[in-house]
Short mmCIF file of C-alpha atoms in Angstrom, two decimals:
data_model
loop_
_atom_site.label_atom_id
_atom_site.label_comp_id
_atom_site.label_asym_id
_atom_site.label_seq_id
_atom_site.Cartn_x
_atom_site.Cartn_y
_atom_site.Cartn_z
CA MET A 1 11.66 14.63 -38.03
CA TYR A 2 13.85 13.11 -35.33
CA SER A 3 17.41 14.22 -34.62
CA CYS A 4 18.43 10.59 -34.37
CA ILE A 5 16.87 7.16 -34.64
CA VAL A 6 18.64 4.26 -32.96
CA ILE A 7 17.85 0.88 -34.49
CA GLY A 8 18.01 -1.91 -31.92
CA ALA A 9 17.37 -1.94 -28.15
CA GLY A 10 20.12 -4.34 -27.17
CA PRO A 11 22.93 -3.11 -24.91
CA GLY A 12 24.45 -1.05 -27.75
CA GLY A 13 21.19 0.71 -28.55
CA ILE A 14 20.37 1.38 -24.91
CA VAL A 15 23.73 2.95 -24.11
CA ALA A 16 23.63 4.95 -27.36
CA VAL A 17 20.27 6.49 -26.44
CA LYS A 18 21.51 7.22 -22.93
CA GLU A 19 24.61 9.04 -24.18
CA LEU A 20 22.57 11.12 -26.64
CA LEU A 21 20.17 12.11 -23.87
CA GLU A 22 23.05 13.14 -21.62
CA LYS A 23 24.31 15.44 -24.37
CA GLY A 24 20.91 17.10 -24.52
CA ILE A 25 19.70 15.44 -27.72
CA LYS A 26 16.18 14.63 -26.59
CA ASP A 27 14.26 13.94 -29.82
CA VAL A 28 15.61 10.42 -30.08
CA LEU A 29 13.67 7.29 -31.00
CA CYS A 30 14.86 3.73 -30.52
CA LEU A 31 13.21 1.11 -32.74
CA GLU A 32 13.17 -2.48 -31.50
CA GLN A 33 11.62 -5.30 -33.53
CA SER A 34 10.81 -7.53 -30.53
CA ASP A 35 8.58 -6.74 -27.58
CA THR A 36 11.39 -6.39 -25.05
CA LEU A 37 14.86 -4.93 -24.75
CA GLY A 38 18.05 -6.97 -24.69
CA GLY A 39 18.67 -7.74 -28.35
CA VAL A 40 20.22 -11.06 -29.36
CA PHE A 41 21.16 -11.77 -25.75
CA ALA A 42 17.51 -11.84 -24.67
CA ASN A 43 16.87 -14.54 -27.29
CA GLY A 44 20.03 -16.58 -26.74
CA TYR A 45 20.17 -20.24 -25.84
CA ASP A 46 18.61 -21.33 -22.56
CA ASN A 47 21.79 -21.73 -20.51
CA LEU A 48 23.65 -18.71 -21.89
CA ILE A 49 26.18 -17.32 -19.41
CA LEU A 50 28.20 -14.25 -20.38
CA THR A 51 31.92 -14.91 -20.69
CA SER A 52 32.95 -11.51 -19.31
CA SER A 53 32.45 -10.97 -15.59
CA VAL A 54 29.99 -8.51 -14.09
CA THR A 55 32.74 -6.03 -13.27
CA PHE A 56 33.86 -6.03 -16.91
CA SER A 57 30.36 -6.16 -18.40
CA MET A 58 28.81 -3.29 -16.41
CA PHE A 59 28.48 0.16 -17.91
CA SER A 60 30.76 2.82 -16.47
CA ASP A 61 28.33 4.85 -14.42
CA TYR A 62 25.75 2.35 -13.16
CA TRP A 63 26.92 0.17 -10.28
CA VAL A 64 25.97 -3.49 -10.36
CA GLY A 65 25.55 -3.88 -6.61
CA GLU A 66 27.66 -5.30 -3.81
CA GLY A 67 29.00 -8.83 -3.80
CA MET A 68 28.97 -9.24 -7.60
CA ASP A 69 32.73 -8.87 -8.14
CA HIS A 70 33.35 -12.32 -9.59
CA HIS A 71 29.87 -13.16 -10.84
CA PHE A 72 28.96 -13.96 -14.45
CA TRP A 73 25.52 -12.95 -15.62
CA SER A 74 23.02 -15.36 -17.10
CA LYS A 75 21.17 -13.88 -20.06
CA ASP A 76 18.21 -13.05 -17.80
CA GLU A 77 20.45 -11.29 -15.29
CA ALA A 78 22.14 -9.29 -18.04
CA VAL A 79 18.80 -8.20 -19.48
CA SER A 80 17.60 -7.28 -15.98
CA TYR A 81 20.66 -5.04 -15.50
CA TRP A 82 20.11 -3.34 -18.89
CA ASP A 83 16.42 -2.90 -18.08
CA SER A 84 17.30 -1.22 -14.77
CA TYR A 85 19.95 0.91 -16.50
CA ALA A 86 17.48 2.03 -19.17
CA ASP A 87 14.92 2.90 -16.49
CA HIS A 88 17.47 4.83 -14.40
CA PHE A 89 18.63 7.00 -17.30
CA GLY A 90 15.23 7.62 -18.87
CA VAL A 91 15.90 5.50 -21.97
CA LYS A 92 12.69 3.45 -21.87
CA GLU A 93 10.39 6.30 -22.83
CA HIS A 94 12.30 6.61 -26.10
CA ILE A 95 11.92 2.93 -27.12
CA ARG A 96 9.22 1.70 -29.48
CA TYR A 97 8.83 -2.07 -29.36
CA SER A 98 7.41 -4.35 -32.08
CA SER A 99 8.81 -1.91 -34.66
CA LYS A 100 10.66 -3.92 -37.27
CA VAL A 101 12.62 -1.87 -39.80
CA ALA A 102 11.91 -2.98 -43.38
CA GLU A 103 13.87 -0.39 -45.37
CA VAL A 104 16.18 2.58 -44.90
CA VAL A 105 16.49 5.15 -47.69
CA SER A 106 18.92 8.08 -47.91
CA ILE A 107 17.15 11.32 -48.89
CA ASP A 108 19.12 14.10 -50.63
CA GLU A 109 22.27 13.40 -48.58
CA ASP A 110 20.49 15.29 -45.82
CA HIS A 111 18.31 12.86 -43.90
CA TRP A 112 16.94 9.32 -43.87
CA LYS A 113 13.52 7.80 -44.41
CA ILE A 114 12.80 4.61 -42.49
CA ARG A 115 9.96 2.32 -43.49
CA LEU A 116 8.70 -0.09 -40.86
CA ALA A 117 7.21 -3.52 -41.58
CA SER A 118 3.84 -1.91 -40.82
CA ASP A 119 4.56 0.52 -43.74
CA GLU A 120 4.78 3.48 -41.37
CA LEU A 121 7.37 6.03 -42.54
CA ILE A 122 9.66 7.89 -40.14
CA GLU A 123 12.26 10.53 -41.01
CA THR A 124 15.44 11.34 -39.13
CA LYS A 125 18.59 13.40 -39.59
CA ARG A 126 20.89 10.68 -38.28
CA ILE A 127 20.88 6.94 -37.64
CA ILE A 128 22.69 4.76 -35.15
CA LEU A 129 22.72 1.14 -36.26
CA ALA A 130 22.97 -0.86 -33.03
CA ILE A 131 21.77 -4.30 -34.03
CA GLY A 132 25.25 -5.83 -33.95
CA ASN A 133 26.44 -8.17 -36.66
CA ASN A 134 24.82 -11.37 -35.37
CA ASN A 135 21.94 -11.31 -37.80
CA VAL A 136 22.75 -13.08 -41.06
CA PRO A 137 24.26 -16.56 -40.43
CA LYS A 138 27.44 -17.53 -42.24
CA TYR A 139 28.02 -21.07 -43.53
CA PRO A 140 31.00 -22.79 -45.18
CA ASP A 141 30.64 -23.50 -48.90
CA TRP A 142 30.14 -27.23 -48.34
CA GLN A 143 26.87 -26.59 -46.53
CA LYS A 144 25.25 -26.51 -49.98
CA GLU A 145 26.09 -30.19 -50.45
CA LEU A 146 24.05 -31.32 -47.44
CA THR A 147 21.04 -33.04 -48.94
CA LYS A 148 20.56 -36.03 -46.63
CA VAL A 149 21.26 -34.63 -43.17
CA SER A 150 19.50 -31.92 -41.26
CA TYR A 151 21.45 -28.87 -40.19
CA SER A 152 20.95 -25.69 -38.19
CA HIS A 153 22.85 -22.59 -37.09
CA SER A 154 23.78 -21.67 -33.53
CA ARG A 155 21.54 -18.60 -33.87
CA ASP A 156 18.56 -20.95 -33.59
CA TYR A 157 19.98 -23.21 -30.88
CA LYS A 158 18.12 -23.24 -27.54
CA ASN A 159 19.06 -26.50 -25.83
CA ALA A 160 20.25 -30.04 -26.55
CA ASN A 161 16.89 -31.79 -26.28
CA ASP A 162 16.59 -32.50 -30.02
CA PHE A 163 20.07 -34.07 -30.19
CA GLU A 164 19.63 -36.87 -27.67
CA GLY A 165 20.94 -40.20 -28.97
CA LYS A 166 22.12 -38.74 -32.29
CA ARG A 167 25.47 -38.57 -34.06
CA VAL A 168 26.15 -34.85 -34.23
CA LEU A 169 28.83 -32.68 -35.81
CA VAL A 170 29.34 -29.16 -34.42
CA VAL A 171 31.24 -26.90 -36.84
CA GLY A 172 33.21 -24.09 -35.23
CA GLY A 173 34.47 -23.67 -31.73
CA GLY A 174 34.16 -20.10 -30.49
CA GLU A 175 32.40 -19.36 -27.23
CA SER A 176 28.91 -20.24 -28.43
CA GLY A 177 30.23 -23.24 -30.35
CA SER A 178 32.00 -24.53 -27.26
CA ASP A 179 28.85 -24.21 -25.15
CA VAL A 180 26.76 -25.92 -27.82
CA ALA A 181 29.25 -28.79 -28.16
CA PHE A 182 29.36 -29.26 -24.39
CA GLU A 183 25.58 -29.48 -24.02
CA ILE A 184 25.13 -31.75 -27.03
CA SER A 185 28.02 -34.06 -26.08
CA LYS A 186 26.28 -34.85 -22.78
CA VAL A 187 23.21 -36.31 -24.53
CA ALA A 188 24.34 -37.31 -28.04
CA LYS A 189 25.31 -40.83 -29.05
CA GLU A 190 28.48 -39.32 -30.47
CA CYS A 191 29.64 -35.73 -30.94
CA TRP A 192 32.46 -34.22 -33.00
CA VAL A 193 33.68 -30.64 -33.30
CA SER A 194 35.21 -29.52 -36.60
CA LEU A 195 37.79 -26.74 -36.26
CA ARG A 196 39.41 -24.96 -39.19
CA GLU A 197 42.42 -24.19 -37.01
CA SER A 198 41.55 -23.75 -33.37
CA THR A 199 38.83 -22.65 -31.04
CA GLY A 200 40.54 -19.39 -30.15
CA TRP A 201 42.74 -19.12 -27.07
CA VAL A 202 40.81 -20.99 -24.38
CA VAL A 203 40.79 -19.60 -20.85
CA PRO A 204 38.49 -20.44 -17.93
CA ARG A 205 35.92 -18.00 -16.68
CA ARG A 206 37.25 -18.42 -13.16
CA ARG A 207 40.56 -19.25 -11.52
CA GLY A 208 40.40 -20.25 -7.87
CA GLY A 209 36.96 -18.74 -7.40
CA HIS A 210 38.00 -15.40 -8.94
CA ALA A 211 36.84 -14.11 -12.30
CA ALA A 212 39.77 -14.73 -14.64
CA ASP A 213 39.20 -11.51 -16.59
CA VAL A 214 40.19 -9.46 -13.54
CA SER A 215 43.66 -10.23 -14.92
CA THR A 216 42.77 -8.48 -18.18
CA HIS A 217 44.47 -5.37 -16.82
CA ARG A 218 47.02 -2.79 -17.82
CA GLY A 219 49.73 -4.57 -15.85
CA ILE A 220 49.99 -7.13 -18.65
CA TRP A 221 48.00 -5.71 -21.58
CA ASP A 222 49.93 -2.45 -21.80
CA LEU A 223 53.01 -4.43 -22.86
CA PRO A 224 54.05 -4.56 -26.55
CA ARG A 225 52.14 -7.25 -28.41
CA GLU A 226 55.32 -9.05 -29.44
CA TYR A 227 55.48 -10.27 -25.83
CA GLY A 228 52.71 -12.71 -26.76
CA LYS A 229 55.43 -14.98 -28.18
CA LYS A 230 56.85 -15.46 -24.68
CA LEU A 231 53.62 -15.19 -22.70
CA SER A 232 51.83 -17.99 -24.56
CA PRO A 233 54.23 -20.89 -23.85
CA PHE A 234 54.53 -19.69 -20.26
CA VAL A 235 50.75 -19.91 -19.80
CA LEU A 236 50.59 -23.31 -21.55
CA LYS A 237 53.25 -24.70 -19.23
CA LEU A 238 51.22 -23.64 -16.19
CA GLU A 239 48.04 -25.24 -17.59
CA ARG A 240 49.88 -28.54 -18.16
CA ALA A 241 51.26 -28.43 -14.63
CA ARG A 242 47.74 -28.75 -13.22
CA GLN A 243 47.67 -32.41 -14.30
CA ASP A 244 43.95 -32.09 -14.85
CA PRO A 245 42.32 -33.72 -17.93
CA VAL A 246 40.22 -30.62 -18.58
CA PHE A 247 43.26 -28.34 -18.58
CA ASP A 248 45.20 -30.87 -20.64
CA ALA A 249 42.42 -30.65 -23.24
CA LEU A 250 42.59 -26.85 -22.96
CA ALA A 251 46.34 -26.91 -23.60
CA ASP A 252 45.88 -29.30 -26.54
CA LEU A 253 43.44 -26.85 -28.13
CA ASN A 254 45.65 -23.82 -27.51
CA GLU A 255 48.69 -25.58 -28.97
CA LYS A 256 46.86 -25.74 -32.30
CA ILE A 257 47.17 -21.96 -32.60
CA THR A 258 49.84 -21.09 -35.14
CA VAL A 259 49.89 -17.27 -35.12
CA GLU A 260 53.19 -15.78 -33.99
CA ARG A 261 51.79 -13.82 -31.05
CA GLY A 262 49.80 -16.75 -29.66
CA ILE A 263 47.36 -15.54 -27.03
CA TRP A 264 47.63 -11.98 -28.39
CA GLY A 265 47.20 -13.04 -32.00
CA ILE A 266 43.71 -14.51 -31.77
CA PHE A 267 40.38 -14.06 -30.03
CA GLY A 268 39.74 -15.48 -26.58
CA THR A 269 37.34 -18.33 -25.88
CA LYS A 270 36.54 -17.68 -22.24
CA THR A 271 34.90 -20.94 -21.26
CA LEU A 272 35.97 -24.46 -20.33
CA ALA A 273 32.94 -25.92 -22.10
CA LEU A 274 34.81 -27.60 -24.97
CA PRO A 275 37.69 -28.95 -22.82
CA LYS A 276 35.05 -30.42 -20.48
CA ALA A 277 33.18 -31.94 -23.43
CA ILE A 278 36.45 -33.57 -24.57
CA ALA A 279 37.64 -34.70 -21.15
CA HIS A 280 34.36 -35.87 -19.65
CA HIS A 281 31.89 -36.58 -22.45
CA GLY A 282 33.91 -38.13 -25.26
CA CYS A 283 33.64 -35.23 -27.69
CA LYS A 284 36.23 -35.55 -30.47
CA VAL A 285 37.97 -32.73 -32.34
CA ILE A 286 38.52 -33.07 -36.08
CA GLY A 287 39.86 -30.65 -38.70
CA ASP A 288 38.22 -28.53 -41.35
CA ILE A 289 35.74 -30.48 -43.50
CA THR A 290 37.08 -30.80 -47.05
CA LYS A 291 34.99 -33.60 -48.55
CA VAL A 292 31.24 -34.25 -48.40
CA GLU A 293 29.80 -37.59 -49.54
CA MET A 294 26.42 -39.29 -49.43
CA GLY A 295 24.58 -36.00 -48.99
CA GLY A 296 26.54 -35.17 -45.84
CA THR A 297 26.18 -38.43 -43.94
CA LYS A 298 29.87 -39.06 -44.68
CA LEU A 299 32.40 -36.29 -44.10
CA THR A 300 36.20 -36.12 -44.36
CA ASP A 301 38.46 -33.49 -42.82
CA ALA A 302 41.73 -31.98 -44.06
CA GLU A 303 43.80 -34.65 -42.26
CA GLY A 304 41.84 -37.50 -43.84
CA THR A 305 39.72 -38.34 -40.80
CA CYS A 306 36.37 -39.70 -41.92
CA ILE A 307 33.15 -39.67 -39.90
CA GLU A 308 30.03 -41.48 -41.08
CA ASP A 309 26.33 -41.90 -40.37
CA ILE A 310 25.95 -38.26 -39.31
CA ASP A 311 22.42 -37.44 -38.24
CA THR A 312 22.63 -33.66 -37.97
CA ILE A 313 25.06 -30.74 -38.09
CA VAL A 314 25.11 -27.52 -36.05
CA PHE A 315 26.99 -24.63 -37.64
CA CYS A 316 28.60 -22.29 -35.11
CA THR A 317 30.34 -20.43 -37.89
CA GLY A 318 29.51 -16.83 -37.13
CA TYR A 319 27.69 -14.20 -39.13
CA GLN A 320 28.01 -12.04 -42.20
CA ASN A 321 28.53 -8.29 -41.85
CA LYS A 322 25.22 -7.69 -43.56
CA VAL A 323 22.05 -5.70 -42.89
CA ASP A 324 19.38 -6.39 -45.48
CA PHE A 325 17.19 -3.34 -44.82
CA MET A 326 19.96 -0.81 -45.50
CA PRO A 327 20.54 0.87 -48.89
CA GLU A 328 22.45 -1.33 -51.33
CA GLU A 329 25.79 0.39 -50.73
CA LEU A 330 25.45 -0.11 -46.97
CA LYS A 331 24.06 -3.63 -46.84
CA SER A 332 27.47 -5.29 -46.46
CA CYS A 333 29.75 -2.72 -44.87
CA ASP A 334 33.21 -3.93 -43.94
CA PRO A 335 34.11 -2.79 -40.40
CA ARG A 336 37.77 -2.72 -41.43
CA LYS A 337 37.02 0.07 -43.91
CA MET A 338 35.09 2.22 -41.46
CA TYR A 339 36.66 4.82 -39.21
CA LYS A 340 37.10 3.14 -35.82
CA HIS A 341 34.63 0.47 -36.99
CA MET A 342 31.96 3.17 -36.62
CA PHE A 343 31.79 5.76 -39.38
CA HIS A 344 31.63 5.30 -43.17
CA PRO A 345 33.95 7.90 -44.80
CA LYS A 346 31.36 8.71 -47.47
CA TYR A 347 28.43 9.18 -45.08
CA GLY A 348 30.31 10.91 -42.25
CA ASP A 349 28.21 11.86 -39.24
CA ARG A 350 24.91 10.88 -40.85
CA ILE A 351 25.15 7.30 -39.58
CA ALA A 352 27.13 5.38 -36.99
CA TRP A 353 27.55 1.67 -36.36
CA ILE A 354 27.64 0.56 -32.70
CA GLY A 355 28.81 -2.97 -31.90
CA TRP A 356 30.86 -3.76 -35.01
CA ALA A 357 34.09 -4.06 -32.97
CA ARG A 358 34.64 -7.45 -31.33
CA PRO A 359 37.41 -7.61 -28.72
CA GLY A 360 39.81 -10.54 -28.70
CA PHE A 361 39.79 -10.39 -24.90
CA GLY A 362 37.95 -8.01 -22.62
CA SER A 363 34.28 -7.21 -23.15
CA GLN A 364 32.21 -5.76 -25.97
CA PHE A 365 29.98 -3.70 -23.67
CA PRO A 366 32.64 -1.12 -22.65
CA ILE A 367 33.48 -0.77 -26.34
CA MET A 368 29.81 -0.11 -27.15
CA GLU A 369 29.72 2.55 -24.45
CA MET A 370 32.92 4.21 -25.66
CA GLN A 371 31.58 4.24 -29.22
CA SER A 372 28.31 5.74 -28.00
CA ARG A 373 30.11 8.48 -26.08
CA TYR A 374 32.09 9.44 -29.17
CA CYS A 375 29.01 9.26 -31.37
CA ALA A 376 27.08 11.59 -29.03
CA LEU A 377 29.95 14.08 -29.08
CA ILE A 378 29.98 14.02 -32.90
CA PHE A 379 26.19 14.28 -33.26
CA ASN A 380 26.08 17.16 -30.75
CA LYS A 381 28.90 18.91 -32.68
CA ASP A 382 31.17 18.97 -29.63
CA MET A 383 33.66 17.15 -31.83
CA LYS A 384 34.12 16.80 -35.56
CA LEU A 385 35.01 13.75 -37.62
CA PRO A 386 38.23 13.83 -39.64
CA ALA A 387 38.00 14.52 -43.36
CA PRO A 388 36.92 11.48 -45.42
CA GLU A 389 40.42 10.86 -46.79
CA ASN A 390 41.82 10.94 -43.25
CA MET A 391 39.16 8.51 -42.03
CA GLU A 392 40.13 6.14 -44.85
CA LYS A 393 43.82 6.54 -44.00
CA THR A 394 43.20 5.77 -40.31
CA ALA A 395 41.10 2.71 -41.21
CA ARG A 396 43.96 1.39 -43.38
CA GLU A 397 46.51 2.01 -40.64
CA ASP A 398 44.32 0.30 -38.05
CA PHE A 399 43.83 -2.69 -40.31
CA ASP A 400 47.57 -2.94 -40.97
CA ALA A 401 48.23 -2.95 -37.22
CA TYR A 402 45.58 -5.59 -36.58
CA HIS A 403 46.77 -7.68 -39.52
CA GLU A 404 50.27 -7.67 -38.06
CA GLN A 405 48.92 -8.74 -34.69
CA PHE A 406 46.12 -11.17 -35.64
CA GLU A 407 47.49 -12.30 -39.03
CA HIS A 408 44.83 -14.24 -40.99
CA ASN A 409 42.36 -13.86 -38.12
CA ALA A 410 42.13 -10.14 -38.94
CA GLU A 411 41.12 -11.05 -42.49
CA ARG A 412 38.66 -13.73 -41.48
CA ILE A 413 36.98 -11.91 -38.56
CA ARG A 414 36.50 -8.40 -39.88
CA SER A 415 35.24 -6.99 -36.58
CA LEU A 416 38.10 -8.35 -34.43
CA VAL A 417 40.01 -5.71 -32.45
CA ASP A 418 42.50 -5.62 -29.58
CA TYR A 419 40.44 -4.41 -26.60
CA HIS A 420 43.13 -2.32 -24.92
CA ARG A 421 44.42 -0.83 -28.15
CA TYR A 422 40.90 0.05 -29.23
CA MET A 423 39.76 1.51 -25.90
CA ASN A 424 42.95 3.49 -25.36
CA GLY A 425 42.81 4.76 -28.94
CA MET A 426 39.20 5.90 -28.60
CA ALA A 427 39.95 7.45 -25.21
CA LYS A 428 42.80 9.43 -26.77
CA ILE A 429 40.43 10.77 -29.45
CA ILE A 430 37.78 11.72 -26.88
CA GLY A 431 40.30 12.94 -24.30
CA CYS A 432 39.27 10.61 -21.48
CA ASN A 433 42.35 8.44 -20.86
CA PRO A 434 42.96 8.06 -17.10
CA PRO A 435 45.95 10.12 -15.86
CA LEU A 436 48.02 7.15 -14.70
CA GLY A 437 51.21 9.09 -14.03
CA LYS A 438 49.41 11.64 -11.88
CA TYR A 439 47.60 8.98 -9.86
CA PHE A 440 50.81 7.00 -9.28
CA PHE A 441 52.07 9.87 -7.11
CA LEU A 442 48.85 11.46 -5.80
CA ARG A 443 46.39 8.55 -5.55
CA PRO A 444 48.43 5.33 -5.33
CA LYS A 445 45.46 3.18 -4.27
CA LEU A 446 43.44 4.35 -7.27
CA TRP A 447 46.48 3.82 -9.50
CA LEU A 448 46.73 0.22 -8.25
CA HIS A 449 43.10 -0.39 -9.21
CA LEU A 450 43.67 1.16 -12.65
CA MET A 451 46.78 -0.90 -13.34
CA TYR A 452 45.87 -4.24 -11.76
CA GLY A 453 42.10 -4.19 -11.70
CA PRO A 454 40.04 -5.03 -14.81
CA THR A 455 40.33 -2.37 -17.53
CA GLN A 456 36.61 -1.80 -17.66
CA ALA A 457 34.62 1.26 -18.70
CA THR A 458 34.67 3.27 -15.47
CA GLN A 459 38.39 4.03 -15.89
CA PHE A 460 37.44 6.31 -18.76
CA ARG A 461 35.09 8.52 -16.71
CA LEU A 462 37.83 10.10 -14.60
CA ARG A 463 38.41 13.02 -16.95
CA GLY A 464 37.42 14.50 -20.29
CA PRO A 465 33.95 14.91 -21.86
CA GLY A 466 31.34 13.00 -19.88
CA LYS A 467 33.56 12.71 -16.81
CA LYS A 468 31.97 11.64 -13.52
CA VAL A 469 34.98 11.86 -11.25
CA GLN A 470 33.53 11.17 -7.82
CA LEU A 471 31.24 8.36 -8.97
CA SER A 472 34.08 6.80 -10.96
CA ARG A 473 36.46 6.79 -8.01
CA GLU A 474 33.81 5.23 -5.79
CA ILE A 475 33.09 2.45 -8.30
CA ILE A 476 36.73 1.75 -9.17
CA ASN A 477 37.70 1.44 -5.51
CA LYS A 478 34.99 -1.23 -5.10
CA LEU A 479 36.29 -3.34 -7.98
CA PRO A 480 38.59 -6.32 -7.37
CA ILE A 481 42.34 -6.17 -7.89
CA SER A 482 44.14 -9.11 -9.44
CA THR A 483 45.84 -11.46 -7.04
CA TYR A 484 49.59 -11.90 -7.37
CA ASN A 485 49.05 -14.64 -9.93
CA HIS A 486 50.94 -15.93 -12.96
CA ILE A 487 49.59 -13.15 -15.17
CA VAL A 488 50.85 -10.43 -12.84
CA LYS A 489 54.21 -12.19 -12.62
CA ALA A 490 54.36 -12.50 -16.41
CA GLY A 491 53.59 -8.79 -16.72
CA LEU A 492 56.35 -7.83 -14.32
CA ARG A 493 58.74 -10.14 -16.14
CA GLY A 494 57.75 -8.53 -19.43
CA ARG A 495 58.37 -5.04 -18.09
CA VAL A 496 61.85 -6.05 -16.98
CA GLN A 497 62.58 -7.67 -20.35
CA PHE A 498 61.39 -4.71 -22.39
CA GLY A 499 63.23 -2.36 -20.07
CA LEU A 500 66.41 -4.31 -20.73
CA LYS A 501 65.62 -4.39 -24.44
CA SER A 502 65.60 -0.60 -24.52
CA LEU A 503 69.15 -0.73 -23.15
CA VAL A 504 70.30 -3.83 -25.05
CA PRO A 505 68.25 -3.98 -28.31
CA ASN A 506 68.86 -7.69 -29.03
CA PHE A 507 67.97 -8.91 -25.52
CA LEU A 508 64.61 -10.49 -26.40
CA GLN A 509 66.09 -12.29 -29.39
CA ASN A 510 68.69 -14.05 -27.24
#
């Protein structure tokens, strides 16, 4: 019997195995259904480029190499990095490929029995489910009325070759939806994108040759979230001032967002793909589809716009939180009801979910690593989970906070979290928050990197369990610092305003 079986050899599974090994838990097995590591990223569409930069996407203790500060990985480059990481930390010898899980059964509340598609049975004390929640496609209800048009899901999209010369509707406009719409609009006879509300807050990958997410730093993101009400119109005004059709399209999309906190009340869409499709390739944005006629060849949106003679539809509408091979009670677990989107109160430390927390901005890979560090501490009994009733209470409190911030987006996207809130909260639990006050006086250069460099995973290796102080300082000092741009200025303005508010409570309302 294994101490732990990790299901999935994507980035979440790889980092989970690595953290278990570093805690001395050696009898670990990672089951991967395909014949290579990388998970859904390895099988993504042909031109997939990650929307978080290399400095944000890297794991905390494995340097990406010089000259990569503002680079964005292709899917092949990302998989190559994870492959090298797995090799460096001895993860590969624990991976079994071509091992598809068919069924997981709980045995006597003590251990698990896993049946593979080959009918082989394996037993383990604990499970880490690291397959992410991009497995079971989600469709709107009206998909069932499509009898005369073909349709597909973005999960199966590879390139735009099959859409040349066709009239195509893309439904949904997140990051993958934006990329799909951009590629299809270049070859289609006509292309529309249907948005229920918006495409998320659109930002470019780069600004002036620099990775834009370098500005996802503490200098702005440590401010109270109510500042989003003032930050959002400020950013929109700057985008309009460019007098560029692409950025005008970007601003048009962002102005559709109705949540009170604007940029901080929704997920980020970190690509200019859809604005470029609109500005340069005639892609048209319509509202949520409310009426289906003629088997789907005629569609009407909520504003009454009608499109006809549709040839095919691509649904970029996300995924269900569902894992078919799990026991019935665990097939459709709601991340909002799990402790830190990781632990089920009833099952405690018998099973952990890695990758069920999606950041609005920032990157999912540092979150996966932080979850894996905590999981390893729990499994090794260095730390103990709260009592079940306290886990449930914390999950409710977290949801209430996210519902206040994200409004209906928190209901609709059950995995959505605020990156900085989540990472800082997990770091507080583990005890690995960087000592900012200390560094301000004793290591001002390091403090500058921590405050105005990207808030990526290495910051959380400076102290606490799993600390790697010297390596962390070396890596952090190599990372870029934000230029004195509009985000830095907005952050400084916000600090002044909230400082004044503490003296004059009604200042921000005036």
